[in-house]
Amino acid sequence: PAFLATLRNHAAFAKIDAQLTSDLQLDAGVRFEKGNMAVVPTQVFKDTPIVGAGTQINNDYWLPAATLTWQLRDDMQVRVNASKTIARPQFRELIFQFYFDPDTNRTYRGNPNLQDSRLTNAEARYEWYFDRDQRFSLSGFFKRIDNPIETFVTAESDNFITSFANAPTADLYGAEVELQKYFELADWGGMWEARRIALNVNYTYTKSKLKVNEGDTTSYFQAASTRALDYFQNGVPLTGQSEHIANVQFG
């Protein structure tokens, strides 16, 4: 099987930076996107008919964003941010063809009925720049996702097939802490006089939850059921979302 795919995205944005007071700064703007996404199966063998349907997703979006920064001290600030963003399906998630993923040892098949996901994001972050090139930050975040693209599993002829559909909504929230610290090595002398040790630590805790209620619908190509609860379970985490993520860099 094979397919042709294109994505054409035209966009424009406007932005304003305003110093509201000596301690408050506002960065605000809006982005307009006009996207045209197409995925169609192609003929490979003359004696094998094309199976599946093509996808055409044409959407326009207005995506506002704003950040308010409060300067507590010269080396300390608090930022509050809100924005709207989108997530488009991958090409292979849109084509009704099988493909094998060696990382998960699973067979996948796309869904031509997928639509874009729309996200509303909010974050509050405290930042302390306690020395040159060094900082500590602590933040909390929340995301409301409409039409998140989620995986589900079906059994066909004793084979398990993983595919994709748009769940109704999902919430994601959590907190993040980060530290960047340097240790000077000038006292070591010799080749170490102009060097320093760098330590970067980041930890993120995330909780996510699908929200699926009776009466919610979804769309899967050639499926008889559009009942969302036939595909998704209310309250379960988003596919692939780790609850704990830690990164440490030492150099």
PDB file of C-alpha atoms in Angstrom:
ATOM      1  CA  PRO A   1       0.000   0.000   0.000  1.00  0.00           C
ATOM      2  CA  ALA A   2       1.017   3.589  -0.627  1.00  0.00           C
ATOM      3  CA  PHE A   3      -0.485   7.047  -0.375  1.00  0.00           C
ATOM      4  CA  LEU A   4       0.067  10.667  -1.363  1.00  0.00           C
ATOM      5  CA  ALA A   5      -0.124  13.398   1.256  1.00  0.00           C
ATOM      6  CA  THR A   6       0.173  17.181   1.340  1.00  0.00           C
ATOM      7  CA  LEU A   7      -0.145  19.903   3.955  1.00  0.00           C
ATOM      8  CA  ARG A   8      -0.380  23.549   2.946  1.00  0.00           C
ATOM      9  CA  ASN A   9      -0.602  26.024   5.777  1.00  0.00           C
ATOM     10  CA  HIS A  10      -0.889  29.782   5.316  1.00  0.00           C
ATOM     11  CA  ALA A  11      -0.537  31.879   8.437  1.00  0.00           C
ATOM     12  CA  ALA A  12      -0.207  35.442   9.658  1.00  0.00           C
ATOM     13  CA  PHE A  13       0.237  36.867  13.130  1.00  0.00           C
ATOM     14  CA  ALA A  14       0.142  40.151  15.001  1.00  0.00           C
ATOM     15  CA  LYS A  15       1.804  40.856  18.341  1.00  0.00           C
ATOM     16  CA  ILE A  16       2.111  43.701  20.826  1.00  0.00           C
ATOM     17  CA  ASP A  17       4.488  44.192  23.761  1.00  0.00           C
ATOM     18  CA  ALA A  18       3.259  46.669  26.340  1.00  0.00           C
ATOM     19  CA  GLN A  19       4.957  47.875  29.526  1.00  0.00           C
ATOM     20  CA  LEU A  20       1.817  48.455  31.597  1.00  0.00           C
ATOM     21  CA  THR A  21       3.657  49.637  34.712  1.00  0.00           C
ATOM     22  CA  SER A  22       7.245  49.563  35.909  1.00  0.00           C
ATOM     23  CA  ASP A  23       6.606  46.011  37.208  1.00  0.00           C
ATOM     24  CA  LEU A  24       4.041  44.628  34.727  1.00  0.00           C
ATOM     25  CA  GLN A  25       4.669  43.698  31.095  1.00  0.00           C
ATOM     26  CA  LEU A  26       2.111  42.280  28.649  1.00  0.00           C
ATOM     27  CA  ASP A  27       2.967  40.256  25.543  1.00  0.00           C
ATOM     28  CA  ALA A  28      -0.168  39.506  23.524  1.00  0.00           C
ATOM     29  CA  GLY A  29      -0.941  38.436  20.015  1.00  0.00           C
ATOM     30  CA  VAL A  30      -3.046  36.361  17.673  1.00  0.00           C
ATOM     31  CA  ARG A  31      -2.180  33.934  14.886  1.00  0.00           C
ATOM     32  CA  PHE A  32      -4.447  33.097  11.950  1.00  0.00           C
ATOM     33  CA  GLU A  33      -3.969  29.763  10.201  1.00  0.00           C
ATOM     34  CA  LYS A  34      -5.602  28.443   7.044  1.00  0.00           C
ATOM     35  CA  GLY A  35      -4.651  24.790   6.644  1.00  0.00           C
ATOM     36  CA  ASN A  36      -5.333  22.373   3.803  1.00  0.00           C
ATOM     37  CA  MET A  37      -4.406  18.752   4.526  1.00  0.00           C
ATOM     38  CA  ALA A  38      -4.987  15.952   2.014  1.00  0.00           C
ATOM     39  CA  VAL A  39      -4.192  12.225   2.146  1.00  0.00           C
ATOM     40  CA  VAL A  40      -5.241   9.850  -0.660  1.00  0.00           C
ATOM     41  CA  PRO A  41      -4.421   6.172  -1.387  1.00  0.00           C
ATOM     42  CA  THR A  42      -2.646   5.431  -4.668  1.00  0.00           C
ATOM     43  CA  GLN A  43      -2.803   2.509  -7.090  1.00  0.00           C
ATOM     44  CA  VAL A  44       0.175   0.152  -6.644  1.00  0.00           C
ATOM     45  CA  PHE A  45      -0.822  -2.991  -8.558  1.00  0.00           C
ATOM     46  CA  LYS A  46      -3.159  -3.041 -11.551  1.00  0.00           C
ATOM     47  CA  ASP A  47      -5.045  -6.114 -10.348  1.00  0.00           C
ATOM     48  CA  THR A  48      -5.482  -4.827  -6.775  1.00  0.00           C
ATOM     49  CA  PRO A  49      -8.224  -2.257  -6.176  1.00  0.00           C
ATOM     50  CA  ILE A  50      -7.626   0.760  -3.986  1.00  0.00           C
ATOM     51  CA  VAL A  51      -9.095   0.160  -0.546  1.00  0.00           C
ATOM     52  CA  GLY A  52      -9.963   3.085   1.666  1.00  0.00           C
ATOM     53  CA  ALA A  53     -10.945   6.691   1.306  1.00  0.00           C
ATOM     54  CA  GLY A  54      -9.087   9.933   0.965  1.00  0.00           C
ATOM     55  CA  THR A  55      -9.086  12.699   3.555  1.00  0.00           C
ATOM     56  CA  GLN A  56      -9.451  16.440   3.013  1.00  0.00           C
ATOM     57  CA  ILE A  57      -9.206  18.672   6.107  1.00  0.00           C
ATOM     58  CA  ASN A  58      -9.711  22.388   5.437  1.00  0.00           C
ATOM     59  CA  ASN A  59      -9.847  24.508   8.589  1.00  0.00           C
ATOM     60  CA  ASP A  60      -9.309  28.126   9.565  1.00  0.00           C
ATOM     61  CA  TYR A  61      -8.184  29.054  13.074  1.00  0.00           C
ATOM     62  CA  TRP A  62      -7.756  32.193  15.154  1.00  0.00           C
ATOM     63  CA  LEU A  63      -5.213  31.353  17.876  1.00  0.00           C
ATOM     64  CA  PRO A  64      -4.765  34.064  20.540  1.00  0.00           C
ATOM     65  CA  ALA A  65      -2.018  34.066  23.183  1.00  0.00           C
ATOM     66  CA  ALA A  66      -1.056  36.381  26.034  1.00  0.00           C
ATOM     67  CA  THR A  67       1.640  36.463  28.725  1.00  0.00           C
ATOM     68  CA  LEU A  68       1.597  38.789  31.728  1.00  0.00           C
ATOM     69  CA  THR A  69       4.948  39.179  33.525  1.00  0.00           C
ATOM     70  CA  TRP A  70       5.219  40.613  37.028  1.00  0.00           C
ATOM     71  CA  GLN A  71       8.739  41.688  37.985  1.00  0.00           C
ATOM     72  CA  LEU A  72       8.968  41.013  41.719  1.00  0.00           C
ATOM     73  CA  ARG A  73      12.657  41.978  41.954  1.00  0.00           C
ATOM     74  CA  ASP A  74      15.543  42.457  39.561  1.00  0.00           C
ATOM     75  CA  ASP A  75      16.266  38.730  39.750  1.00  0.00           C
ATOM     76  CA  MET A  76      12.743  37.364  40.271  1.00  0.00           C
ATOM     77  CA  GLN A  77       9.519  37.327  38.254  1.00  0.00           C
ATOM     78  CA  VAL A  78       6.134  35.621  37.898  1.00  0.00           C
ATOM     79  CA  ARG A  79       4.614  34.863  34.488  1.00  0.00           C
ATOM     80  CA  VAL A  80       1.000  33.947  33.676  1.00  0.00           C
ATOM     81  CA  ASN A  81       0.226  32.652  30.199  1.00  0.00           C
ATOM     82  CA  ALA A  82      -2.892  31.601  28.268  1.00  0.00           C
ATOM     83  CA  SER A  83      -3.149  30.482  24.645  1.00  0.00           C
ATOM     84  CA  LYS A  84      -5.017  28.416  22.094  1.00  0.00           C
ATOM     85  CA  THR A  85      -3.215  25.944  19.826  1.00  0.00           C
ATOM     86  CA  ILE A  86      -4.058  23.053  17.507  1.00  0.00           C
ATOM     87  CA  ALA A  87      -2.662  19.591  16.793  1.00  0.00           C
ATOM     88  CA  ARG A  88      -3.092  18.012  13.370  1.00  0.00           C
ATOM     89  CA  PRO A  89      -3.198  14.244  12.774  1.00  0.00           C
ATOM     90  CA  GLN A  90      -0.169  12.605  11.179  1.00  0.00           C
ATOM     91  CA  PHE A  91      -0.430  11.509   7.558  1.00  0.00           C
ATOM     92  CA  ARG A  92      -0.269   7.808   8.378  1.00  0.00           C
ATOM     93  CA  GLU A  93      -2.953   8.244  11.041  1.00  0.00           C
ATOM     94  CA  LEU A  94      -5.329   9.357   8.269  1.00  0.00           C
ATOM     95  CA  ILE A  95      -4.887   6.563   5.725  1.00  0.00           C
ATOM     96  CA  PHE A  96      -6.963   3.358   5.881  1.00  0.00           C
ATOM     97  CA  GLN A  97      -3.931   1.121   5.370  1.00  0.00           C
ATOM     98  CA  PHE A  98      -1.937  -1.162   7.625  1.00  0.00           C
ATOM     99  CA  TYR A  99       1.557  -0.347   8.818  1.00  0.00           C
ATOM    100  CA  PHE A 100       3.794  -2.083  11.341  1.00  0.00           C
ATOM    101  CA  ASP A 101       5.563  -0.221  14.133  1.00  0.00           C
ATOM    102  CA  PRO A 102       8.704  -2.139  15.253  1.00  0.00           C
ATOM    103  CA  ASP A 103       9.017  -0.019  18.416  1.00  0.00           C
ATOM    104  CA  THR A 104       5.708  -1.270  19.822  1.00  0.00           C
ATOM    105  CA  ASN A 105       5.497  -4.537  17.827  1.00  0.00           C
ATOM    106  CA  ARG A 106       1.985  -3.549  16.772  1.00  0.00           C
ATOM    107  CA  THR A 107       0.031  -3.288  13.544  1.00  0.00           C
ATOM    108  CA  TYR A 108      -1.694   0.049  13.040  1.00  0.00           C
ATOM    109  CA  ARG A 109      -4.332   1.291  10.618  1.00  0.00           C
ATOM    110  CA  GLY A 110      -5.327   4.896  10.066  1.00  0.00           C
ATOM    111  CA  ASN A 111      -8.723   6.536  10.200  1.00  0.00           C
ATOM    112  CA  PRO A 112      -9.682   8.912   7.344  1.00  0.00           C
ATOM    113  CA  ASN A 113     -12.347  10.501   9.566  1.00  0.00           C
ATOM    114  CA  LEU A 114      -9.896  12.097  12.013  1.00  0.00           C
ATOM    115  CA  GLN A 115     -10.120  15.816  12.688  1.00  0.00           C
ATOM    116  CA  ASP A 116      -7.757  18.392  14.220  1.00  0.00           C
ATOM    117  CA  SER A 117      -7.444  18.654  17.991  1.00  0.00           C
ATOM    118  CA  ARG A 118      -7.955  22.053  19.624  1.00  0.00           C
ATOM    119  CA  LEU A 119      -6.129  22.974  22.826  1.00  0.00           C
ATOM    120  CA  THR A 120      -6.700  25.689  25.412  1.00  0.00           C
ATOM    121  CA  ASN A 121      -3.557  26.179  27.523  1.00  0.00           C
ATOM    122  CA  ALA A 122      -2.854  27.997  30.787  1.00  0.00           C
ATOM    123  CA  GLU A 123       0.337  28.251  32.848  1.00  0.00           C
ATOM    124  CA  ALA A 124       1.677  30.138  35.856  1.00  0.00           C
ATOM    125  CA  ARG A 125       5.464  30.191  36.420  1.00  0.00           C
ATOM    126  CA  TYR A 126       7.755  31.554  39.144  1.00  0.00           C
ATOM    127  CA  GLU A 127      11.358  32.277  38.061  1.00  0.00           C
ATOM    128  CA  TRP A 128      14.364  33.163  40.214  1.00  0.00           C
ATOM    129  CA  TYR A 129      17.643  34.088  38.461  1.00  0.00           C
ATOM    130  CA  PHE A 130      19.841  33.802  41.523  1.00  0.00           C
ATOM    131  CA  ASP A 131      23.139  34.243  39.610  1.00  0.00           C
ATOM    132  CA  ARG A 132      24.426  34.810  36.087  1.00  0.00           C
ATOM    133  CA  ASP A 133      23.201  32.029  33.721  1.00  0.00           C
ATOM    134  CA  GLN A 134      21.628  30.271  36.722  1.00  0.00           C
ATOM    135  CA  ARG A 135      17.966  29.937  37.563  1.00  0.00           C
ATOM    136  CA  PHE A 136      15.270  28.125  39.512  1.00  0.00           C
ATOM    137  CA  SER A 137      11.685  27.909  38.276  1.00  0.00           C
ATOM    138  CA  LEU A 138       8.435  26.369  39.450  1.00  0.00           C
ATOM    139  CA  SER A 139       5.256  26.217  37.386  1.00  0.00           C
ATOM    140  CA  GLY A 140       1.778  24.762  37.181  1.00  0.00           C
ATOM    141  CA  PHE A 141      -0.099  24.140  33.929  1.00  0.00           C
ATOM    142  CA  PHE A 142      -3.497  23.080  32.583  1.00  0.00           C
ATOM    143  CA  LYS A 143      -4.705  22.022  29.127  1.00  0.00           C
ATOM    144  CA  ARG A 144      -8.241  21.392  27.880  1.00  0.00           C
ATOM    145  CA  ILE A 145      -8.136  19.341  24.657  1.00  0.00           C
ATOM    146  CA  ASP A 146     -11.136  19.094  22.334  1.00  0.00           C
ATOM    147  CA  ASN A 147     -11.115  16.112  19.938  1.00  0.00           C
ATOM    148  CA  PRO A 148      -7.851  14.569  21.211  1.00  0.00           C
ATOM    149  CA  ILE A 149      -6.555  11.836  18.877  1.00  0.00           C
ATOM    150  CA  GLU A 150      -6.482   8.612  20.875  1.00  0.00           C
ATOM    151  CA  THR A 151      -5.705   4.987  20.057  1.00  0.00           C
ATOM    152  CA  PHE A 152      -8.023   2.029  20.507  1.00  0.00           C
ATOM    153  CA  VAL A 153      -7.691  -1.696  19.740  1.00  0.00           C
ATOM    154  CA  THR A 154      -9.997  -3.917  17.701  1.00  0.00           C
ATOM    155  CA  ALA A 155      -9.881  -7.655  16.960  1.00  0.00           C
ATOM    156  CA  GLU A 156     -10.186  -8.717  13.327  1.00  0.00           C
ATOM    157  CA  SER A 157      -9.762 -12.356  12.280  1.00  0.00           C
ATOM    158  CA  ASP A 158      -7.859 -13.158  15.486  1.00  0.00           C
ATOM    159  CA  ASN A 159      -5.528 -10.193  14.897  1.00  0.00           C
ATOM    160  CA  PHE A 160      -5.385  -7.139  17.133  1.00  0.00           C
ATOM    161  CA  ILE A 161      -5.392  -3.872  15.167  1.00  0.00           C
ATOM    162  CA  THR A 162      -4.592  -0.515  16.744  1.00  0.00           C
ATOM    163  CA  SER A 163      -6.264   2.514  15.197  1.00  0.00           C
ATOM    164  CA  PHE A 164      -7.147   6.131  15.977  1.00  0.00           C
ATOM    165  CA  ALA A 165     -10.240   8.227  16.636  1.00  0.00           C
ATOM    166  CA  ASN A 166     -11.115  11.583  18.145  1.00  0.00           C
ATOM    167  CA  ALA A 167     -12.186  11.310  21.776  1.00  0.00           C
ATOM    168  CA  PRO A 168     -14.652  14.008  22.927  1.00  0.00           C
ATOM    169  CA  THR A 169     -12.432  15.967  25.359  1.00  0.00           C
ATOM    170  CA  ALA A 170      -9.522  15.530  27.746  1.00  0.00           C
ATOM    171  CA  ASP A 171      -7.965  17.501  30.596  1.00  0.00           C
ATOM    172  CA  LEU A 172      -4.249  17.573  31.359  1.00  0.00           C
ATOM    173  CA  TYR A 173      -2.641  19.321  34.321  1.00  0.00           C
ATOM    174  CA  GLY A 174       0.514  19.202  36.371  1.00  0.00           C
ATOM    175  CA  ALA A 175       3.568  20.974  37.742  1.00  0.00           C
ATOM    176  CA  GLU A 176       7.195  21.440  36.721  1.00  0.00           C
ATOM    177  CA  VAL A 177      10.343  22.337  38.655  1.00  0.00           C
ATOM    178  CA  GLU A 178      13.672  23.216  37.033  1.00  0.00           C
ATOM    179  CA  LEU A 179      17.166  24.133  38.252  1.00  0.00           C
ATOM    180  CA  GLN A 180      20.204  25.306  36.290  1.00  0.00           C
ATOM    181  CA  LYS A 181      23.365  25.651  38.403  1.00  0.00           C
ATOM    182  CA  TYR A 182      27.077  26.140  37.641  1.00  0.00           C
ATOM    183  CA  PHE A 183      30.074  25.264  39.826  1.00  0.00           C
ATOM    184  CA  GLU A 184      33.301  27.165  39.092  1.00  0.00           C
ATOM    185  CA  LEU A 185      36.547  25.145  38.855  1.00  0.00           C
ATOM    186  CA  ALA A 186      39.032  28.048  38.868  1.00  0.00           C
ATOM    187  CA  ASP A 187      40.466  26.947  42.226  1.00  0.00           C
ATOM    188  CA  TRP A 188      41.500  23.628  40.688  1.00  0.00           C
ATOM    189  CA  GLY A 189      44.146  25.426  38.589  1.00  0.00           C
ATOM    190  CA  GLY A 190      45.724  24.271  35.345  1.00  0.00           C
ATOM    191  CA  MET A 191      43.333  23.285  32.568  1.00  0.00           C
ATOM    192  CA  TRP A 192      40.359  23.795  34.918  1.00  0.00           C
ATOM    193  CA  GLU A 193      40.851  27.545  35.465  1.00  0.00           C
ATOM    194  CA  ALA A 194      38.507  28.541  32.627  1.00  0.00           C
ATOM    195  CA  ARG A 195      36.001  25.731  33.133  1.00  0.00           C
ATOM    196  CA  ARG A 196      32.966  25.029  35.254  1.00  0.00           C
ATOM    197  CA  ILE A 197      30.573  22.168  35.971  1.00  0.00           C
ATOM    198  CA  ALA A 198      27.013  22.527  34.669  1.00  0.00           C
ATOM    199  CA  LEU A 199      24.015  20.898  36.336  1.00  0.00           C
ATOM    200  CA  ASN A 200      20.535  21.024  34.799  1.00  0.00           C
ATOM    201  CA  VAL A 201      17.646  19.243  36.495  1.00  0.00           C
ATOM    202  CA  ASN A 202      14.017  19.175  35.367  1.00  0.00           C
ATOM    203  CA  TYR A 203      11.068  17.239  36.760  1.00  0.00           C
ATOM    204  CA  THR A 204       7.472  17.301  35.496  1.00  0.00           C
ATOM    205  CA  TYR A 205       4.443  15.688  37.109  1.00  0.00           C
ATOM    206  CA  THR A 206       1.440  15.305  34.828  1.00  0.00           C
ATOM    207  CA  LYS A 207      -2.069  13.953  35.221  1.00  0.00           C
ATOM    208  CA  SER A 208      -4.391  13.484  32.259  1.00  0.00           C
ATOM    209  CA  LYS A 209      -7.945  12.258  31.940  1.00  0.00           C
ATOM    210  CA  LEU A 210     -10.278  11.464  29.063  1.00  0.00           C
ATOM    211  CA  LYS A 211     -13.814  12.781  29.481  1.00  0.00           C
ATOM    212  CA  VAL A 212     -16.347  10.547  27.746  1.00  0.00           C
ATOM    213  CA  ASN A 213     -20.038  10.596  28.628  1.00  0.00           C
ATOM    214  CA  GLU A 214     -23.139   8.829  27.400  1.00  0.00           C
ATOM    215  CA  GLY A 215     -24.355  10.603  24.287  1.00  0.00           C
ATOM    216  CA  ASP A 216     -20.859  11.600  23.088  1.00  0.00           C
ATOM    217  CA  THR A 217     -19.991  10.496  19.557  1.00  0.00           C
ATOM    218  CA  THR A 218     -16.908   9.836  17.461  1.00  0.00           C
ATOM    219  CA  SER A 219     -16.280   8.789  13.871  1.00  0.00           C
ATOM    220  CA  TYR A 220     -14.365   5.759  12.586  1.00  0.00           C
ATOM    221  CA  PHE A 221     -14.164   4.831   8.911  1.00  0.00           C
ATOM    222  CA  GLN A 222     -16.613   2.066   7.909  1.00  0.00           C
ATOM    223  CA  ALA A 223     -17.620   1.444  11.542  1.00  0.00           C
ATOM    224  CA  ALA A 224     -21.231   0.820  12.481  1.00  0.00           C
ATOM    225  CA  SER A 225     -20.982   2.512  15.882  1.00  0.00           C
ATOM    226  CA  THR A 226     -20.431   6.222  16.517  1.00  0.00           C
ATOM    227  CA  ARG A 227     -20.894   5.889  20.297  1.00  0.00           C
ATOM    228  CA  ALA A 228     -17.733   7.263  21.919  1.00  0.00           C
ATOM    229  CA  LEU A 229     -17.992   4.891  24.893  1.00  0.00           C
ATOM    230  CA  ASP A 230     -17.581   1.952  22.495  1.00  0.00           C
ATOM    231  CA  TYR A 231     -14.037   3.197  21.785  1.00  0.00           C
ATOM    232  CA  PHE A 232     -12.888   5.064  24.901  1.00  0.00           C
ATOM    233  CA  GLN A 233     -13.205   4.751  28.678  1.00  0.00           C
ATOM    234  CA  ASN A 234     -14.055   7.762  30.789  1.00  0.00           C
ATOM    235  CA  GLY A 235     -11.344   8.867  33.214  1.00  0.00           C
ATOM    236  CA  VAL A 236      -8.379   6.956  31.757  1.00  0.00           C
ATOM    237  CA  PRO A 237      -5.069   8.785  31.027  1.00  0.00           C
ATOM    238  CA  LEU A 238      -4.149   9.989  27.545  1.00  0.00           C
ATOM    239  CA  THR A 239      -2.296   7.410  25.461  1.00  0.00           C
ATOM    240  CA  GLY A 240       1.462   7.635  26.022  1.00  0.00           C
ATOM    241  CA  GLN A 241       1.251  10.372  28.660  1.00  0.00           C
ATOM    242  CA  SER A 242       3.856   9.734  31.369  1.00  0.00           C
ATOM    243  CA  GLU A 243       2.934  10.728  34.909  1.00  0.00           C
ATOM    244  CA  HIS A 244       6.566  11.393  35.900  1.00  0.00           C
ATOM    245  CA  ILE A 245       9.268  12.811  33.598  1.00  0.00           C
ATOM    246  CA  ALA A 246      12.753  13.649  34.868  1.00  0.00           C
ATOM    247  CA  ASN A 247      15.736  15.013  32.960  1.00  0.00           C
ATOM    248  CA  VAL A 248      19.245  15.459  34.383  1.00  0.00           C
ATOM    249  CA  GLN A 249      22.172  16.963  32.465  1.00  0.00           C
ATOM    250  CA  PHE A 250      25.644  16.999  34.004  1.00  0.00           C
ATOM    251  CA  GLY A 251      28.644  18.280  32.085  1.00  0.00           C
TER     252      GLY A 251
END
